[in-house]
Amino acid sequence: MREVRVRFAPSPTGALHIGGIRTALYNYLLARKYNGTMILRIEDTDQTRYVPGAEAYIVESLAWAGIKIDEGVGVGGPYAPYRQSERNSLYKTYAQKLVDEGHAYYAFDTEQDLEEMRKRTPNAQYDSVTRLQMKNSLTLTGSEVDQKLSMNEKHVIRLKISGKEEIQLTDLIRGSIRVQSSQIDDKVLMKSDGMPTYHLANVVDDYLMKISHVIRGEEWLPSAPLHVLLYRYLGWENDMPQFVHLPLLLKPDGNGKLSKRDADKMGFPIFPLNWQDPESGHVAIGYRETGYLPEALINFLAFLGWNPGTEQELFSMEQLIEAFTLERIGKAGARFDIQKAQWFNQHYLRSKPDDVLIGYLNDSLKKENIDCSQEKAKKIVAIMKERVTFPKDFWEQGKFFFIAPDSFDEQVATKKWNNDAVKVLTAFSSEIKSMNNLNAETAKETLEMVTSKLGIKTGQILQSLRMSITGGASGPDLMMTMEILGNAEVGNRIHFAIETLKVKVT
RNA sequence: GGUCUGUUCGUCUAACGGUUAGGACACCAGAUUUUCAUUCUGGUAAUAGGGGUUCGAUUCCCCUACGGACUACCA
């Protein structure tokens, strides 16, 4: 088998989309599986869409996701440079070669010329029939062309595609694909600004960089036959890479491919990391900042369009590399389901060692300027562990350990808060006041003692107790919560609740 | 509109002609938890439709329907 060399080749036009991470991941898995090389190439040939910071963002995103680059932007390598804007002379050389050999030609048409041509015929394209009516080196005389070129008139170089040729290509996911060359237009290879288009740059670089597999999104499938033609005209058909067009990521609901709009609308991230738009200054929150662990995101993404064929669903990167095969990538687009991502995250988060989890809580506390003993943090993490999905949940769902509630859950306050509850809580708080060691066990004993004395069922008032201590209607084990808080704090909170809510008792 | 491409539970998917069509997420129910959650157990739920081929089609072929991508001097 040919040496595996794959590339992830995004263009720096903004933040990398989550789908881009998946594409990079599949490339990476194949490279690692076969001891190949993972290359990062930046396709920055569109100067009008260049966004500063986007390249650094891509590099950082991949690093965070655990996708290591062996060669390319940021690390260098034998085929440098890996930024297309720095490889322009190469593209020019090959474009010229194509012109010289009659596979490409100069075109001088203005935007209006093109517009008129398109209006003339339905489904118009610049091709073997329409090019005869346009201003190009096929219709103009040699001296006219020379004159225009020497006067530096604006022009592009177009690929000359014959009208009747069948192009066959094999996609490793979709099998054999046949297209008639008459369906393809004479694509621009070199733009009038002197930069190559994607098609030329891509083919030239993939060839020169000895790419073995082109693994990219399905949106490229329609132009794959064009690329085959380019390889053919350039004389590189025998070294052509294998094509692998990945199914797209689709909207969670409705139709179409996943977009930033959907993500915003449904409240989940679309970018791996926070991204500040340089123009608007608006910050889009990333997976990292939301609290997704890279291993969870990777596991989730890997399964969007691929599966190992077994019932195992939890895979580390190493295990993915081991199990990955191109053959098991699906054909149909995969709907994006953030709930599944959350489930993966929950799983990976809970399987972290306790000291890591304590670290998460401490991170939040530091931000809030709250001191907390290691012992207390340890106890909190122990009882919160089974309830969290994101690292910040330790703080967000456990705030009450540090801040006494100033308001109370309305449902509980109206439905459960009654004379019995107040009676029990009053008695309970005066019982524990004198205790010097309130722990989960003694708290439970005391509570049971109080309720049985008053002839009230503990279950009846438990939610009121919780509410008065935490403000909320749900939370971790109440007895442990009281142990962590200590008897003085528990007593204070009960008093505050009784004071605040007594008006509602009739 | 044209070209290419796809279609199994709500979602991700398994089943490379023969299965009671399997798993996971989500959802629902029961048990545990003297609350919520966790955990455990169970459950609802799918081969887009129509023709072929075949002893037998989720699986192969055709048509229809419905999606998706592309259709720029953007990638």
Short mmCIF file of C-alpha atoms in Angstrom, two decimals, chain A:
data_model
loop_
_atom_site.label_atom_id
_atom_site.label_comp_id
_atom_site.label_asym_id
_atom_site.label_seq_id
_atom_site.Cartn_x
_atom_site.Cartn_y
_atom_site.Cartn_z
CA MET A 1 0.00 0.00 0.00
CA ARG A 2 1.06 3.49 -0.81
CA GLU A 3 2.47 5.56 2.01
CA VAL A 4 -0.44 7.30 3.69
CA ARG A 5 -0.16 11.05 3.51
CA VAL A 6 -3.32 13.00 4.24
CA ARG A 7 -3.98 16.66 4.61
CA PHE A 8 -6.47 18.85 6.35
CA ALA A 9 -6.73 21.97 4.26
CA PRO A 10 -9.03 24.62 5.67
CA SER A 11 -9.19 28.15 4.47
CA PRO A 12 -8.69 30.89 7.06
CA THR A 13 -11.95 32.69 6.45
CA GLY A 14 -13.17 32.54 10.04
CA ALA A 15 -13.49 30.13 12.90
CA LEU A 16 -13.17 26.48 12.10
CA HIS A 17 -16.57 24.81 12.07
CA ILE A 18 -17.19 21.70 14.15
CA GLY A 19 -17.61 19.78 10.90
CA GLY A 20 -14.07 20.79 10.03
CA ILE A 21 -12.86 19.15 13.20
CA ARG A 22 -14.56 15.95 12.17
CA THR A 23 -12.95 16.08 8.74
CA ALA A 24 -9.58 16.67 10.35
CA LEU A 25 -10.26 13.82 12.75
CA TYR A 26 -10.97 11.29 10.01
CA ASN A 27 -7.82 12.35 8.22
CA TYR A 28 -5.86 12.03 11.41
CA LEU A 29 -7.27 8.60 12.26
CA LEU A 30 -6.30 7.24 8.88
CA ALA A 31 -2.83 8.74 9.10
CA ARG A 32 -2.19 7.29 12.54
CA LYS A 33 -3.68 3.94 11.72
CA TYR A 34 -1.24 3.40 8.88
CA ASN A 35 1.74 5.21 10.39
CA GLY A 36 1.22 7.90 7.83
CA THR A 37 1.60 11.64 7.88
CA MET A 38 -0.97 14.25 8.84
CA ILE A 39 -0.47 17.51 7.04
CA LEU A 40 -1.99 20.91 7.75
CA ARG A 41 -2.20 23.13 4.72
CA ILE A 42 -3.75 26.56 4.75
CA GLU A 43 -5.74 27.41 1.66
CA ASP A 44 -5.63 31.17 1.70
CA THR A 45 -5.93 31.95 -1.96
CA ASP A 46 -8.95 34.19 -1.54
CA GLN A 47 -7.52 37.43 -0.36
CA THR A 48 -10.91 39.06 -0.03
CA ARG A 49 -12.07 36.57 2.55
CA TYR A 50 -8.93 36.36 4.60
CA VAL A 51 -9.62 36.77 8.29
CA PRO A 52 -6.76 37.61 10.61
CA GLY A 53 -6.43 35.20 13.48
CA ALA A 54 -8.23 32.40 11.70
CA GLU A 55 -5.08 30.43 11.02
CA ALA A 56 -3.93 30.60 14.63
CA TYR A 57 -7.44 29.58 15.63
CA ILE A 58 -7.29 26.50 13.42
CA VAL A 59 -3.95 25.46 14.85
CA GLU A 60 -5.11 25.93 18.41
CA SER A 61 -8.39 24.11 17.80
CA LEU A 62 -6.68 21.05 16.39
CA ALA A 63 -4.20 21.03 19.24
CA TRP A 64 -7.00 21.21 21.78
CA ALA A 65 -8.87 18.40 20.09
CA GLY A 66 -5.77 16.22 20.26
CA ILE A 67 -5.25 16.11 16.52
CA LYS A 68 -1.53 16.33 16.04
CA ILE A 69 -0.01 17.77 12.92
CA ASP A 70 3.09 16.04 11.59
CA GLU A 71 3.82 18.38 8.79
CA GLY A 72 2.59 21.73 7.60
CA VAL A 73 1.80 25.18 8.87
CA GLY A 74 3.22 25.64 12.32
CA VAL A 75 5.56 22.67 12.16
CA GLY A 76 7.18 22.86 8.74
CA GLY A 77 8.26 19.91 6.64
CA PRO A 78 9.90 18.81 3.42
CA TYR A 79 7.26 20.33 1.15
CA ALA A 80 7.15 23.80 2.66
CA PRO A 81 5.71 26.30 2.39
CA TYR A 82 2.31 24.97 3.43
CA ARG A 83 0.44 28.20 3.07
CA GLN A 84 -0.90 28.49 -0.45
CA SER A 85 -0.41 32.21 -0.66
CA GLU A 86 3.30 31.50 -0.39
CA ARG A 87 3.28 28.98 -3.20
CA ASN A 88 1.98 31.19 -5.93
CA SER A 89 4.86 30.77 -8.35
CA LEU A 90 4.20 27.03 -8.37
CA TYR A 91 0.62 27.44 -9.47
CA LYS A 92 1.62 29.93 -12.14
CA THR A 93 4.11 27.48 -13.53
CA TYR A 94 1.56 24.72 -13.87
CA ALA A 95 -1.12 27.01 -15.21
CA GLN A 96 1.33 28.12 -17.85
CA LYS A 97 2.15 24.52 -18.63
CA LEU A 98 -1.54 23.81 -19.19
CA VAL A 99 -1.85 26.82 -21.48
CA ASP A 100 1.24 25.81 -23.42
CA GLU A 101 -0.05 22.32 -23.92
CA GLY A 102 -3.48 23.47 -25.04
CA HIS A 103 -5.38 22.40 -21.94
CA ALA A 104 -6.08 25.90 -20.74
CA TYR A 105 -6.53 29.34 -22.24
CA TYR A 106 -6.65 33.00 -21.40
CA ALA A 107 -10.03 34.65 -21.02
CA PHE A 108 -10.58 38.38 -21.02
CA ASP A 109 -14.31 38.55 -20.43
CA THR A 110 -15.63 41.18 -18.09
CA GLU A 111 -18.21 40.50 -15.46
CA GLN A 112 -20.86 41.96 -17.76
CA ASP A 113 -19.77 39.69 -20.60
CA LEU A 114 -20.27 36.70 -18.36
CA GLU A 115 -23.58 37.92 -17.08
CA GLU A 116 -24.92 38.41 -20.59
CA MET A 117 -23.72 35.01 -21.66
CA ARG A 118 -25.52 33.44 -18.74
CA LYS A 119 -28.69 35.28 -19.54
CA ARG A 120 -28.65 34.19 -23.16
CA THR A 121 -29.23 30.52 -22.49
CA PRO A 122 -30.83 28.64 -19.64
CA ASN A 123 -28.35 26.57 -17.61
CA ALA A 124 -25.59 28.47 -19.32
CA GLN A 125 -22.01 27.74 -18.47
CA TYR A 126 -18.66 28.73 -19.89
CA ASP A 127 -17.91 25.58 -21.85
CA SER A 128 -16.97 24.05 -25.15
CA VAL A 129 -19.85 25.70 -26.95
CA THR A 130 -20.22 29.08 -25.25
CA ARG A 131 -16.52 29.84 -25.11
CA LEU A 132 -16.57 30.36 -28.86
CA GLN A 133 -18.67 33.47 -28.32
CA MET A 134 -16.46 34.88 -25.59
CA LYS A 135 -13.29 36.93 -25.47
CA ASN A 136 -10.51 34.44 -25.00
CA SER A 137 -7.36 33.12 -26.56
CA LEU A 138 -9.39 30.60 -28.51
CA THR A 139 -11.49 33.21 -30.28
CA LEU A 140 -9.07 36.07 -30.53
CA THR A 141 -6.07 36.08 -32.85
CA GLY A 142 -2.64 35.38 -31.52
CA SER A 143 -1.54 38.98 -31.87
CA GLU A 144 -4.67 40.27 -30.14
CA VAL A 145 -3.97 37.97 -27.24
CA ASP A 146 -0.32 38.94 -27.09
CA GLN A 147 -1.26 42.59 -27.14
CA LYS A 148 -3.76 42.21 -24.32
CA LEU A 149 -1.30 40.24 -22.24
CA SER A 150 1.51 42.69 -22.82
CA MET A 151 -0.79 45.55 -21.89
CA ASN A 152 -1.58 43.69 -18.72
CA GLU A 153 -5.27 43.53 -19.44
CA LYS A 154 -7.25 41.77 -16.73
CA HIS A 155 -7.60 38.12 -17.51
CA VAL A 156 -8.06 34.68 -16.05
CA ILE A 157 -6.85 31.28 -17.13
CA ARG A 158 -9.55 28.73 -17.74
CA LEU A 159 -9.32 24.99 -18.11
CA LYS A 160 -10.29 23.85 -21.57
CA ILE A 161 -12.63 20.96 -21.12
CA SER A 162 -13.59 18.90 -24.14
CA GLY A 163 -17.26 18.56 -24.87
CA LYS A 164 -17.43 14.82 -24.99
CA GLU A 165 -15.47 12.84 -22.54
CA GLU A 166 -16.63 10.52 -19.84
CA ILE A 167 -14.94 10.99 -16.51
CA GLN A 168 -14.95 8.09 -14.13
CA LEU A 169 -13.67 8.28 -10.62
CA THR A 170 -13.78 6.11 -7.57
CA ASP A 171 -14.77 7.47 -4.24
CA LEU A 172 -13.88 5.13 -1.42
CA ILE A 173 -17.22 5.77 0.26
CA ARG A 174 -19.52 6.04 -2.72
CA GLY A 175 -17.93 3.77 -5.26
CA SER A 176 -17.72 4.57 -8.92
CA ILE A 177 -18.97 7.93 -10.16
CA ARG A 178 -19.37 8.83 -13.80
CA VAL A 179 -19.82 12.30 -15.18
CA GLN A 180 -19.93 13.67 -18.71
CA SER A 181 -17.37 16.39 -19.31
CA SER A 182 -20.04 18.45 -21.05
CA GLN A 183 -21.56 18.98 -17.61
CA ILE A 184 -18.46 20.71 -16.33
CA ASP A 185 -17.70 24.29 -17.19
CA ASP A 186 -14.32 25.71 -18.11
CA LYS A 187 -13.33 26.45 -14.56
CA VAL A 188 -11.13 29.39 -13.77
CA LEU A 189 -7.70 28.17 -12.72
CA MET A 190 -5.94 31.47 -12.20
CA LYS A 191 -7.93 34.49 -11.08
CA SER A 192 -7.37 37.95 -12.41
CA ASP A 193 -5.60 38.91 -9.20
CA GLY A 194 -2.94 36.38 -10.06
CA MET A 195 -3.97 33.88 -7.39
CA PRO A 196 -5.05 30.33 -8.22
CA THR A 197 -8.53 29.04 -7.49
CA TYR A 198 -9.11 26.17 -5.11
CA HIS A 199 -9.18 23.64 -7.92
CA LEU A 200 -5.73 24.33 -9.31
CA ALA A 201 -4.00 24.97 -6.01
CA ASN A 202 -5.53 21.90 -4.48
CA VAL A 203 -4.52 19.54 -7.25
CA VAL A 204 -1.03 20.97 -7.59
CA ASP A 205 -0.38 20.81 -3.88
CA ASP A 206 -1.86 17.37 -3.38
CA TYR A 207 0.38 16.10 -6.14
CA LEU A 208 3.53 17.87 -5.00
CA MET A 209 2.93 16.92 -1.39
CA LYS A 210 2.37 13.30 -2.40
CA ILE A 211 -1.05 13.12 -0.82
CA SER A 212 -2.41 9.57 -0.86
CA HIS A 213 -6.00 10.21 0.26
CA VAL A 214 -8.09 13.30 -0.19
CA ILE A 215 -10.56 13.14 2.67
CA ARG A 216 -12.91 16.08 2.56
CA GLY A 217 -16.55 17.08 2.87
CA GLU A 218 -19.19 15.92 0.46
CA GLU A 219 -19.63 19.45 -0.85
CA TRP A 220 -16.54 18.74 -2.96
CA LEU A 221 -17.97 15.72 -4.68
CA PRO A 222 -19.34 17.66 -7.66
CA SER A 223 -15.93 19.12 -8.42
CA ALA A 224 -14.04 15.88 -8.02
CA PRO A 225 -14.41 15.02 -11.73
CA LEU A 226 -12.87 18.38 -12.57
CA HIS A 227 -9.94 17.53 -10.36
CA VAL A 228 -9.54 14.20 -12.10
CA LEU A 229 -9.36 16.07 -15.37
CA LEU A 230 -6.71 18.36 -13.97
CA TYR A 231 -4.61 15.42 -12.87
CA ARG A 232 -5.01 13.96 -16.32
CA TYR A 233 -4.06 17.12 -18.21
CA LEU A 234 -1.12 17.69 -15.91
CA GLY A 235 0.04 14.16 -16.60
CA TRP A 236 -0.34 13.05 -13.00
CA GLU A 237 -3.20 10.62 -13.28
CA ASN A 238 -1.11 7.68 -12.12
CA ASP A 239 -0.23 9.46 -8.91
CA MET A 240 -3.73 10.69 -8.25
CA PRO A 241 -4.83 10.38 -4.62
CA GLN A 242 -7.84 8.33 -3.57
CA PHE A 243 -10.97 10.34 -3.02
CA VAL A 244 -13.02 10.10 0.15
CA HIS A 245 -16.03 12.39 0.37
CA LEU A 246 -17.46 12.54 3.86
CA PRO A 247 -21.20 12.79 4.50
CA LEU A 248 -22.23 16.18 5.77
CA LEU A 249 -23.34 17.21 9.22
CA LEU A 250 -27.00 18.21 9.08
CA LYS A 251 -29.17 20.52 11.12
CA PRO A 252 -30.66 18.99 14.28
CA ASP A 253 -34.12 19.73 12.92
CA GLY A 254 -35.50 20.77 9.61
CA ASN A 255 -33.50 20.67 6.41
CA GLY A 256 -30.04 21.61 5.33
CA LYS A 257 -26.54 21.37 6.57
CA LEU A 258 -25.50 22.40 10.01
CA SER A 259 -24.90 26.10 10.31
CA LYS A 260 -23.97 28.62 12.93
CA ARG A 261 -27.53 29.90 12.92
CA ASP A 262 -28.91 26.55 14.09
CA ALA A 263 -26.34 26.35 16.81
CA ASP A 264 -27.22 29.82 18.08
CA LYS A 265 -30.92 29.12 17.84
CA MET A 266 -30.73 25.86 19.74
CA GLY A 267 -28.11 27.00 22.17
CA PHE A 268 -25.12 24.82 21.45
CA PRO A 269 -21.65 25.70 20.21
CA ILE A 270 -20.61 25.32 16.61
CA PHE A 271 -16.97 26.25 17.05
CA PRO A 272 -14.36 24.28 18.95
CA LEU A 273 -13.07 27.32 20.84
CA ASN A 274 -14.38 30.75 21.60
CA TRP A 275 -14.21 32.91 18.53
CA GLN A 276 -14.32 36.64 18.49
CA ASP A 277 -15.38 38.02 15.17
CA PRO A 278 -12.77 40.62 14.29
CA GLU A 279 -15.33 42.86 12.62
CA SER A 280 -18.29 42.82 14.95
CA GLY A 281 -16.34 41.95 18.05
CA HIS A 282 -19.04 39.45 18.87
CA VAL A 283 -17.83 36.35 20.71
CA ALA A 284 -19.23 32.96 19.79
CA ILE A 285 -18.76 30.47 22.59
CA GLY A 286 -16.81 27.31 21.84
CA TYR A 287 -17.02 23.69 22.90
CA ARG A 288 -13.98 24.11 25.08
CA GLU A 289 -15.39 27.06 26.95
CA THR A 290 -18.80 25.44 27.33
CA GLY A 291 -17.07 22.67 29.19
CA TYR A 292 -16.84 19.89 26.65
CA LEU A 293 -13.83 17.68 27.14
CA PRO A 294 -11.82 17.06 24.01
CA GLU A 295 -12.08 13.31 24.41
CA ALA A 296 -15.88 13.57 24.57
CA LEU A 297 -16.09 15.78 21.51
CA ILE A 298 -13.78 13.50 19.56
CA ASN A 299 -15.72 10.38 20.51
CA PHE A 300 -18.99 12.08 19.60
CA LEU A 301 -17.72 13.42 16.29
CA ALA A 302 -16.13 10.14 15.31
CA PHE A 303 -19.52 8.46 15.59
CA LEU A 304 -21.26 11.01 13.42
CA GLY A 305 -20.94 9.11 10.20
CA TRP A 306 -18.71 6.29 11.28
CA ASN A 307 -19.06 3.27 13.54
CA PRO A 308 -16.87 0.32 14.35
CA GLY A 309 -19.55 -2.29 13.62
CA THR A 310 -19.50 -3.52 17.20
CA GLU A 311 -21.66 -2.35 20.07
CA GLN A 312 -18.84 -0.47 21.73
CA GLU A 313 -19.44 3.27 21.73
CA LEU A 314 -16.84 4.59 24.10
CA PHE A 315 -13.54 5.07 22.36
CA SER A 316 -10.39 6.91 23.28
CA MET A 317 -8.37 8.46 20.48
CA GLU A 318 -6.03 5.47 20.60
CA GLN A 319 -8.93 3.07 20.33
CA LEU A 320 -10.42 5.05 17.46
CA ILE A 321 -7.13 4.85 15.59
CA GLU A 322 -7.09 1.12 16.15
CA ALA A 323 -10.68 0.58 15.03
CA PHE A 324 -10.97 3.13 12.25
CA THR A 325 -11.50 2.11 8.66
CA LEU A 326 -12.70 4.18 5.73
CA GLU A 327 -15.02 1.36 4.70
CA ARG A 328 -17.18 1.89 7.75
CA ILE A 329 -17.92 5.52 7.05
CA GLY A 330 -21.59 5.95 6.16
CA LYS A 331 -23.02 7.56 3.05
CA ALA A 332 -25.89 9.59 4.40
CA GLY A 333 -25.60 12.93 6.13
CA ALA A 334 -25.73 12.81 9.90
CA ARG A 335 -28.05 14.97 11.89
CA PHE A 336 -26.32 16.78 14.67
CA ASP A 337 -27.65 15.79 18.11
CA ILE A 338 -26.18 17.79 20.94
CA GLN A 339 -27.82 15.55 23.54
CA LYS A 340 -25.56 12.73 22.53
CA ALA A 341 -22.57 15.01 22.86
CA GLN A 342 -23.68 15.87 26.36
CA TRP A 343 -24.00 12.23 27.22
CA PHE A 344 -20.45 11.58 26.08
CA ASN A 345 -19.26 14.56 28.05
CA GLN A 346 -21.03 13.41 31.18
CA HIS A 347 -19.44 10.03 30.82
CA TYR A 348 -15.92 11.31 30.34
CA LEU A 349 -16.27 13.91 33.05
CA ARG A 350 -17.45 11.42 35.63
CA SER A 351 -14.65 9.05 34.86
CA LYS A 352 -12.01 11.65 35.71
CA PRO A 353 -10.08 11.08 38.91
CA ASP A 354 -11.38 12.98 41.93
CA ASP A 355 -8.46 15.35 42.15
CA VAL A 356 -9.12 16.52 38.61
CA LEU A 357 -12.77 17.13 39.49
CA ILE A 358 -11.76 18.99 42.64
CA GLY A 359 -9.55 21.08 40.41
CA TYR A 360 -12.59 22.02 38.31
CA LEU A 361 -14.44 23.18 41.40
CA ASN A 362 -11.41 25.11 42.58
CA ASP A 363 -11.10 26.81 39.21
CA SER A 364 -14.63 28.14 39.53
CA LEU A 365 -14.12 29.18 43.15
CA LYS A 366 -10.98 31.06 42.25
CA LYS A 367 -12.89 33.02 39.65
CA GLU A 368 -15.54 33.83 42.24
CA ASN A 369 -12.93 34.72 44.83
CA ILE A 370 -14.17 32.13 47.25
CA ASP A 371 -11.95 30.25 49.65
CA CYS A 372 -12.61 26.64 50.34
CA SER A 373 -10.73 24.00 52.27
CA GLN A 374 -9.53 20.97 50.39
CA GLU A 375 -11.54 18.83 52.73
CA LYS A 376 -14.76 20.64 51.93
CA ALA A 377 -14.06 20.66 48.20
CA LYS A 378 -13.46 16.96 48.33
CA LYS A 379 -16.78 16.30 50.04
CA ILE A 380 -18.68 18.54 47.65
CA VAL A 381 -17.19 16.84 44.61
CA ALA A 382 -17.97 13.43 46.05
CA ILE A 383 -21.69 14.11 46.27
CA MET A 384 -21.95 16.27 43.14
CA LYS A 385 -20.04 13.93 40.90
CA GLU A 386 -23.02 11.90 39.74
CA ARG A 387 -24.99 14.99 38.77
CA VAL A 388 -22.64 16.96 36.57
CA THR A 389 -22.29 17.21 32.83
CA PHE A 390 -19.76 20.02 32.60
CA PRO A 391 -16.87 20.99 34.87
CA LYS A 392 -18.54 24.26 35.75
CA ASP A 393 -21.59 22.39 37.06
CA PHE A 394 -19.79 21.74 40.32
CA TRP A 395 -19.98 25.44 40.95
CA GLU A 396 -23.22 26.27 39.18
CA GLN A 397 -25.19 23.48 40.79
CA GLY A 398 -23.35 23.74 44.06
CA LYS A 399 -23.33 27.49 44.64
CA PHE A 400 -25.43 27.06 47.74
CA PHE A 401 -22.49 25.44 49.47
CA PHE A 402 -20.88 28.84 49.49
CA ILE A 403 -23.68 31.33 49.19
CA ALA A 404 -26.84 31.18 51.30
CA PRO A 405 -30.03 31.36 49.22
CA ASP A 406 -31.80 34.70 49.08
CA SER A 407 -34.80 33.37 47.22
CA PHE A 408 -36.63 30.09 47.17
CA ASP A 409 -38.01 27.69 44.64
CA GLU A 410 -41.53 28.87 43.98
CA GLN A 411 -43.09 25.49 43.40
CA VAL A 412 -41.87 24.12 46.68
CA ALA A 413 -42.64 27.35 48.51
CA THR A 414 -46.25 27.32 47.44
CA LYS A 415 -46.96 23.60 47.45
CA LYS A 416 -44.91 22.18 50.27
CA TRP A 417 -44.24 25.01 52.66
CA ASN A 418 -46.87 24.69 55.39
CA ASN A 419 -47.37 24.71 59.14
CA ASP A 420 -46.04 21.18 59.52
CA ALA A 421 -42.89 22.07 57.66
CA VAL A 422 -42.31 25.14 59.78
CA LYS A 423 -42.94 23.17 62.95
CA VAL A 424 -40.42 20.52 61.99
CA LEU A 425 -37.82 22.98 60.78
CA THR A 426 -38.14 25.10 63.90
CA ALA A 427 -37.69 22.11 66.13
CA PHE A 428 -34.93 20.69 63.99
CA SER A 429 -32.91 23.86 63.98
CA SER A 430 -33.12 24.29 67.71
CA GLU A 431 -32.02 20.66 68.15
CA ILE A 432 -28.96 21.01 66.01
CA LYS A 433 -27.99 24.39 67.40
CA SER A 434 -26.44 22.81 70.44
CA MET A 435 -24.77 19.98 68.58
CA ASN A 436 -21.08 20.27 68.05
CA ASN A 437 -20.83 17.63 65.40
CA LEU A 438 -23.48 17.67 62.74
CA ASN A 439 -22.78 14.96 60.23
CA ALA A 440 -24.97 13.17 57.77
CA GLU A 441 -25.82 10.49 60.23
CA THR A 442 -26.62 12.67 63.22
CA ALA A 443 -28.56 15.04 60.99
CA LYS A 444 -30.71 12.16 59.84
CA GLU A 445 -31.22 10.84 63.33
CA THR A 446 -32.14 14.25 64.63
CA LEU A 447 -34.56 14.89 61.84
CA GLU A 448 -36.27 11.54 62.36
CA MET A 449 -36.44 12.16 66.05
CA VAL A 450 -38.12 15.51 65.50
CA THR A 451 -40.62 14.31 62.94
CA SER A 452 -41.68 11.27 64.93
CA LYS A 453 -42.13 13.41 68.02
CA LEU A 454 -44.39 15.75 66.06
CA GLY A 455 -46.11 12.90 64.27
CA ILE A 456 -45.24 14.21 60.83
CA LYS A 457 -43.87 12.12 58.01
CA THR A 458 -40.31 13.06 57.11
CA GLY A 459 -41.01 12.74 53.42
CA GLN A 460 -43.64 15.45 53.72
CA ILE A 461 -41.25 18.12 54.80
CA LEU A 462 -38.02 17.04 53.19
CA GLN A 463 -38.40 19.26 50.17
CA SER A 464 -39.10 22.24 52.38
CA LEU A 465 -35.94 21.48 54.31
CA ARG A 466 -33.95 21.30 51.14
CA MET A 467 -35.46 24.47 49.84
CA SER A 468 -34.72 26.38 53.00
CA ILE A 469 -31.10 25.25 52.92
CA THR A 470 -30.31 25.40 49.23
CA GLY A 471 -33.07 27.55 47.82
CA GLY A 472 -33.77 24.94 45.20
CA ALA A 473 -35.99 21.94 44.72
CA SER A 474 -33.30 19.47 43.80
CA GLY A 475 -29.72 18.79 44.60
CA PRO A 476 -27.31 16.29 46.06
CA ASP A 477 -27.89 14.23 49.18
CA LEU A 478 -29.45 16.51 51.77
CA MET A 479 -27.90 14.98 54.85
CA MET A 480 -24.42 15.22 53.37
CA THR A 481 -25.20 18.74 52.28
CA MET A 482 -26.00 19.65 55.88
CA GLU A 483 -22.83 17.98 57.08
CA ILE A 484 -20.75 20.05 54.70
CA LEU A 485 -22.53 23.25 55.65
CA GLY A 486 -22.25 22.66 59.40
CA ASN A 487 -24.89 23.14 62.08
CA ALA A 488 -24.53 26.90 62.50
CA GLU A 489 -24.99 27.61 58.82
CA VAL A 490 -27.87 25.16 58.51
CA GLY A 491 -29.56 26.78 61.49
CA ASN A 492 -29.12 30.26 60.08
CA ARG A 493 -30.53 29.29 56.74
CA ILE A 494 -33.57 27.64 58.27
CA HIS A 495 -34.24 30.76 60.31
CA PHE A 496 -33.93 32.95 57.27
CA ALA A 497 -36.34 30.76 55.35
CA ILE A 498 -38.88 30.80 58.14
CA GLU A 499 -38.59 34.56 58.44
CA THR A 500 -38.88 35.12 54.73
CA LEU A 501 -41.64 32.68 53.97
CA LYS A 502 -43.81 32.86 57.08
CA VAL A 503 -46.24 35.30 55.49
CA LYS A 504 -47.37 32.57 53.20
CA VAL A 505 -48.33 30.27 56.03
CA THR A 506 -51.93 30.54 57.07
#
